Amino acid sequence: MPFVTVQIAKGHSIEKKRELAKAITDTLVATMGTKPEWVTVHIDEFERDNWAVGGTLHSDKHKGRHIEKGI
């Protein structure tokens, strides 16, 4: 029974999260031979203010970008 946790920044649409869960489930079914009903996908969202790369907060590097692109 695979249990997958995916960490993503907040701001992604419910449609994108559905696509993500389906893609992960389909991949595990194809790769591991498990049944879809046995796959659990946990989406853990975090604030962009709580994520930094190279010492710069993601929210500072990409102000408004995630909203404009609809992710």
Tab-separated table of N, CA, C and O in Angstrom:
chain	number	residue	atom	x	y	z
A	1	MET	N	0.828	-1.179	0.000
A	1	MET	CA	0.000	0.000	0.000
A	1	MET	C	0.874	1.245	0.000
A	1	MET	O	1.254	1.746	1.048
A	2	PRO	N	1.200	1.761	-1.172
A	2	PRO	CA	2.035	2.961	-1.241
A	2	PRO	C	1.360	4.180	-0.639
A	2	PRO	O	0.168	4.405	-0.834
A	3	PHE	N	2.140	4.942	0.110
A	3	PHE	CA	1.702	6.212	0.672
A	3	PHE	C	2.730	7.244	0.234
A	3	PHE	O	3.894	7.164	0.610
A	4	VAL	N	2.289	8.210	-0.563
A	4	VAL	CA	3.191	9.212	-1.128
A	4	VAL	C	2.816	10.582	-0.581
A	4	VAL	O	1.646	10.964	-0.600
A	5	THR	N	3.810	11.321	-0.098
A	5	THR	CA	3.598	12.699	0.318
A	5	THR	C	4.308	13.609	-0.668
A	5	THR	O	5.492	13.421	-0.957
A	6	VAL	N	3.580	14.573	-1.183
A	6	VAL	CA	4.131	15.553	-2.117
A	6	VAL	C	4.049	16.907	-1.447
A	6	VAL	O	2.987	17.307	-0.957
A	7	GLN	N	5.161	17.614	-1.404
A	7	GLN	CA	5.181	18.955	-0.826
A	7	GLN	C	5.209	19.969	-1.956
A	7	GLN	O	6.090	19.922	-2.825
A	8	ILE	N	4.224	20.856	-1.947
A	8	ILE	CA	4.135	21.907	-2.964
A	8	ILE	C	3.769	23.223	-2.283
A	8	ILE	O	3.210	23.242	-1.193
A	9	ALA	N	4.106	24.305	-2.956
A	9	ALA	CA	3.729	25.623	-2.448
A	9	ALA	C	2.228	25.827	-2.618
A	9	ALA	O	1.622	25.311	-3.563
A	10	LYS	N	1.629	26.558	-1.693
A	10	LYS	CA	0.212	26.890	-1.809
A	10	LYS	C	-0.019	27.714	-3.055
A	10	LYS	O	0.855	28.434	-3.520
A	11	GLY	N	-1.231	27.604	-3.581
A	11	GLY	CA	-1.592	28.411	-4.742
A	11	GLY	C	-1.971	27.605	-5.960
A	11	GLY	O	-2.442	28.161	-6.941
A	12	HIS	N	-1.779	26.293	-5.919
A	12	HIS	CA	-2.152	25.450	-7.062
A	12	HIS	C	-3.657	25.206	-7.034
A	12	HIS	O	-4.261	25.026	-5.976
A	13	SER	N	-4.262	25.164	-8.195
A	13	SER	CA	-5.706	24.963	-8.285
A	13	SER	C	-6.072	23.530	-7.899
A	13	SER	O	-5.238	22.617	-7.959
A	14	ILE	N	-7.326	23.332	-7.537
A	14	ILE	CA	-7.822	22.002	-7.202
A	14	ILE	C	-7.711	21.080	-8.422
A	14	ILE	O	-7.441	19.884	-8.287
A	15	GLU	N	-7.879	21.634	-9.620
A	15	GLU	CA	-7.751	20.832	-10.836
A	15	GLU	C	-6.328	20.290	-10.983
A	15	GLU	O	-6.134	19.129	-11.344
A	16	LYS	N	-5.338	21.133	-10.707
A	16	LYS	CA	-3.940	20.702	-10.790
A	16	LYS	C	-3.628	19.637	-9.745
A	16	LYS	O	-2.897	18.688	-10.003
A	17	LYS	N	-4.206	19.775	-8.560
A	17	LYS	CA	-3.987	18.774	-7.515
A	17	LYS	C	-4.630	17.447	-7.900
A	17	LYS	O	-4.059	16.381	-7.653
A	18	ARG	N	-5.799	17.497	-8.531
A	18	ARG	CA	-6.432	16.270	-9.029
A	18	ARG	C	-5.551	15.595	-10.067
A	18	ARG	O	-5.372	14.369	-10.047
A	19	GLU	N	-5.024	16.386	-10.998
A	19	GLU	CA	-4.138	15.847	-12.036
A	19	GLU	C	-2.896	15.211	-11.418
A	19	GLU	O	-2.459	14.141	-11.848
A	20	LEU	N	-2.331	15.870	-10.426
A	20	LEU	CA	-1.143	15.367	-9.747
A	20	LEU	C	-1.428	14.033	-9.064
A	20	LEU	O	-0.681	13.067	-9.234
A	21	ALA	N	-2.522	13.969	-8.297
A	21	ALA	CA	-2.880	12.730	-7.600
A	21	ALA	C	-3.108	11.590	-8.584
A	21	ALA	O	-2.667	10.455	-8.360
A	22	LYS	N	-3.773	11.877	-9.690
A	22	LYS	CA	-4.045	10.850	-10.711
A	22	LYS	C	-2.745	10.378	-11.360
A	22	LYS	O	-2.541	9.170	-11.546
A	23	ALA	N	-1.868	11.309	-11.698
A	23	ALA	CA	-0.605	10.948	-12.343
A	23	ALA	C	0.271	10.098	-11.426
A	23	ALA	O	0.874	9.108	-11.871
A	24	ILE	N	0.340	10.463	-10.163
A	24	ILE	CA	1.131	9.687	-9.203
A	24	ILE	C	0.537	8.291	-9.043
A	24	ILE	O	1.256	7.284	-9.069
A	25	THR	N	-0.777	8.228	-8.904
A	25	THR	CA	-1.447	6.934	-8.757
A	25	THR	C	-1.211	6.068	-9.986
A	25	THR	O	-0.834	4.889	-9.864
A	26	ASP	N	-1.415	6.618	-11.164
A	26	ASP	CA	-1.212	5.861	-12.408
A	26	ASP	C	0.214	5.354	-12.538
A	26	ASP	O	0.447	4.219	-12.969
A	27	THR	N	1.176	6.168	-12.153
A	27	THR	CA	2.581	5.771	-12.229
A	27	THR	C	2.879	4.625	-11.278
A	27	THR	O	3.567	3.656	-11.643
A	28	LEU	N	2.362	4.695	-10.056
A	28	LEU	CA	2.588	3.606	-9.100
A	28	LEU	C	1.912	2.322	-9.547
A	28	LEU	O	2.476	1.232	-9.398
A	29	VAL	N	0.728	2.421	-10.111
A	29	VAL	CA	0.038	1.232	-10.620
A	29	VAL	C	0.859	0.596	-11.734
A	29	VAL	O	1.082	-0.621	-11.741
A	30	ALA	N	1.338	1.416	-12.669
A	30	ALA	CA	2.115	0.898	-13.799
A	30	ALA	C	3.478	0.364	-13.382
A	30	ALA	O	3.945	-0.653	-13.900
A	31	THR	N	4.126	1.023	-12.453
A	31	THR	CA	5.486	0.663	-12.053
A	31	THR	C	5.530	-0.443	-11.013
A	31	THR	O	6.331	-1.371	-11.116
A	32	MET	N	4.661	-0.348	-10.016
A	32	MET	CA	4.706	-1.270	-8.885
A	32	MET	C	3.696	-2.410	-8.993
A	32	MET	O	3.743	-3.356	-8.221
A	33	GLY	N	2.760	-2.275	-9.915
A	33	GLY	CA	1.742	-3.305	-10.065
A	33	GLY	C	0.718	-3.311	-8.947
A	33	GLY	O	0.044	-4.306	-8.716
A	34	THR	N	0.581	-2.203	-8.256
A	34	THR	CA	-0.381	-2.102	-7.162
A	34	THR	C	-1.754	-1.723	-7.707
A	34	THR	O	-1.885	-1.323	-8.859
A	35	LYS	N	-2.756	-1.834	-6.893
A	35	LYS	CA	-4.107	-1.440	-7.292
A	35	LYS	C	-4.308	0.044	-6.968
A	35	LYS	O	-3.825	0.522	-5.935
A	36	PRO	N	-5.049	0.758	-7.823
A	36	PRO	CA	-5.255	2.188	-7.574
A	36	PRO	C	-5.860	2.481	-6.209
A	36	PRO	O	-5.489	3.461	-5.560
A	37	GLU	N	-6.759	1.642	-5.753
A	37	GLU	CA	-7.412	1.886	-4.465
A	37	GLU	C	-6.477	1.689	-3.281
A	37	GLU	O	-6.836	2.004	-2.141
A	38	TRP	N	-5.303	1.173	-3.519
A	38	TRP	CA	-4.317	0.989	-2.451
A	38	TRP	C	-3.341	2.163	-2.353
A	38	TRP	O	-2.535	2.234	-1.428
A	39	VAL	N	-3.385	3.062	-3.329
A	39	VAL	CA	-2.441	4.191	-3.371
A	39	VAL	C	-3.037	5.384	-2.630
A	39	VAL	O	-4.148	5.817	-2.915
A	40	THR	N	-2.270	5.912	-1.675
A	40	THR	CA	-2.654	7.126	-0.961
A	40	THR	C	-1.680	8.231	-1.332
A	40	THR	O	-0.460	8.040	-1.267
A	41	VAL	N	-2.223	9.371	-1.754
A	41	VAL	CA	-1.404	10.538	-2.084
A	41	VAL	C	-1.778	11.654	-1.117
A	41	VAL	O	-2.943	12.043	-1.027
A	42	HIS	N	-0.789	12.127	-0.383
A	42	HIS	CA	-0.983	13.229	0.565
A	42	HIS	C	-0.289	14.451	-0.002
A	42	HIS	O	0.915	14.429	-0.260
A	43	ILE	N	-1.047	15.520	-0.206
A	43	ILE	CA	-0.479	16.769	-0.716
A	43	ILE	C	-0.312	17.725	0.455
A	43	ILE	O	-1.282	18.124	1.093
A	44	ASP	N	0.933	18.046	0.737
A	44	ASP	CA	1.292	18.923	1.854
A	44	ASP	C	1.677	20.281	1.265
A	44	ASP	O	2.674	20.390	0.554
A	45	GLU	N	0.852	21.282	1.522
A	45	GLU	CA	1.106	22.611	0.977
A	45	GLU	C	1.793	23.506	2.006
A	45	GLU	O	1.481	23.448	3.187
A	46	PHE	N	2.704	24.317	1.535
A	46	PHE	CA	3.393	25.247	2.421
A	46	PHE	C	3.341	26.643	1.827
A	46	PHE	O	3.162	26.819	0.630
A	47	GLU	N	3.462	27.616	2.691
A	47	GLU	CA	3.465	29.020	2.274
A	47	GLU	C	4.773	29.345	1.559
A	47	GLU	O	5.845	28.885	1.959
A	48	ARG	N	4.678	30.137	0.513
A	48	ARG	CA	5.880	30.533	-0.230
A	48	ARG	C	6.821	31.387	0.622
A	48	ARG	O	8.003	31.475	0.343
A	49	ASP	N	6.297	31.973	1.688
A	49	ASP	CA	7.136	32.732	2.610
A	49	ASP	C	8.003	31.815	3.471
A	49	ASP	O	8.907	32.288	4.152
A	50	ASN	N	7.720	30.532	3.481
A	50	ASN	CA	8.460	29.568	4.305
A	50	ASN	C	9.420	28.717	3.488
A	50	ASN	O	9.829	27.644	3.930
A	51	TRP	N	9.821	29.189	2.315
A	51	TRP	CA	10.676	28.423	1.423
A	51	TRP	C	11.679	29.381	0.793
A	51	TRP	O	11.301	30.389	0.213
A	52	ALA	N	12.949	29.076	0.954
A	52	ALA	CA	13.991	29.932	0.384
A	52	ALA	C	14.974	29.094	-0.426
A	52	ALA	O	15.266	27.958	-0.092
A	53	VAL	N	15.473	29.687	-1.494
A	53	VAL	CA	16.526	29.079	-2.311
A	53	VAL	C	17.620	30.123	-2.469
A	53	VAL	O	17.339	31.273	-2.824
A	54	GLY	N	18.828	29.733	-2.166
A	54	GLY	CA	19.946	30.662	-2.286
A	54	GLY	C	19.824	31.851	-1.356
A	54	GLY	O	20.339	32.924	-1.654
A	55	GLY	N	19.117	31.673	-0.255
A	55	GLY	CA	18.978	32.737	0.726
A	55	GLY	C	17.866	33.729	0.438
A	55	GLY	O	17.691	34.696	1.174
A	56	THR	N	17.103	33.491	-0.635
A	56	THR	CA	16.009	34.394	-0.988
A	56	THR	C	14.688	33.646	-0.903
A	56	THR	O	14.550	32.553	-1.448
A	57	LEU	N	13.728	34.242	-0.203
A	57	LEU	CA	12.418	33.627	-0.103
A	57	LEU	C	11.774	33.479	-1.478
A	57	LEU	O	11.891	34.364	-2.333
A	58	HIS	N	11.103	32.369	-1.680
A	58	HIS	CA	10.422	32.119	-2.939
A	58	HIS	C	9.395	33.217	-3.233
A	58	HIS	O	9.247	33.650	-4.373
A	59	SER	N	8.710	33.675	-2.207
A	59	SER	CA	7.713	34.727	-2.397
A	59	SER	C	8.341	36.033	-2.883
A	59	SER	O	7.700	36.800	-3.600
A	60	ASP	N	9.598	36.286	-2.520
A	60	ASP	CA	10.280	37.489	-2.981
A	60	ASP	C	10.789	37.338	-4.411
A	60	ASP	O	10.796	38.294	-5.184
A	61	LYS	N	11.215	36.132	-4.761
A	61	LYS	CA	11.758	35.888	-6.099
A	61	LYS	C	10.690	35.887	-7.181
A	61	LYS	O	10.949	36.261	-8.316
A	62	HIS	N	9.501	35.437	-6.826
A	62	HIS	CA	8.476	35.224	-7.842
A	62	HIS	C	7.155	35.873	-7.471
A	62	HIS	O	6.103	35.259	-7.597
A	63	LYS	N	7.192	37.109	-7.049
A	63	LYS	CA	5.967	37.803	-6.630
A	63	LYS	C	4.935	37.795	-7.766
A	63	LYS	O	5.216	38.243	-8.861
A	64	GLY	N	3.755	37.211	-7.464
A	64	GLY	CA	2.656	37.206	-8.416
A	64	GLY	C	2.744	36.184	-9.528
A	64	GLY	O	1.775	35.948	-10.223
A	65	ARG	N	3.884	35.561	-9.718
A	65	ARG	CA	4.058	34.625	-10.837
A	65	ARG	C	3.118	33.433	-10.743
A	65	ARG	O	2.502	33.050	-11.727
A	66	HIS	N	2.986	32.841	-9.555
A	66	HIS	CA	2.142	31.661	-9.412
A	66	HIS	C	0.664	32.001	-9.641
A	66	HIS	O	-0.097	31.193	-10.115
A	67	ILE	N	0.275	33.212	-9.351
A	67	ILE	CA	-1.110	33.623	-9.552
A	67	ILE	C	-1.373	33.847	-11.031
A	67	ILE	O	-2.369	33.410	-11.589
A	68	GLU	N	-0.432	34.524	-11.717
A	68	GLU	CA	-0.582	34.801	-13.143
A	68	GLU	C	-0.650	33.522	-13.956
A	68	GLU	O	-1.384	33.429	-14.931
A	69	LYS	N	0.117	32.510	-13.594
A	69	LYS	CA	0.168	31.266	-14.356
A	69	LYS	C	-0.911	30.291	-13.930
A	69	LYS	O	-1.069	29.232	-14.528
A	70	GLY	N	-1.631	30.586	-12.874
A	70	GLY	CA	-2.706	29.725	-12.434
A	70	GLY	C	-2.266	28.423	-11.815
A	70	GLY	O	-2.943	27.418	-11.899
A	71	ILE	N	-1.087	28.422	-11.182
A	71	ILE	CA	-0.612	27.196	-10.545
A	71	ILE	C	-0.808	27.254	-9.055
A	71	ILE	O	-1.107	28.255	-8.490
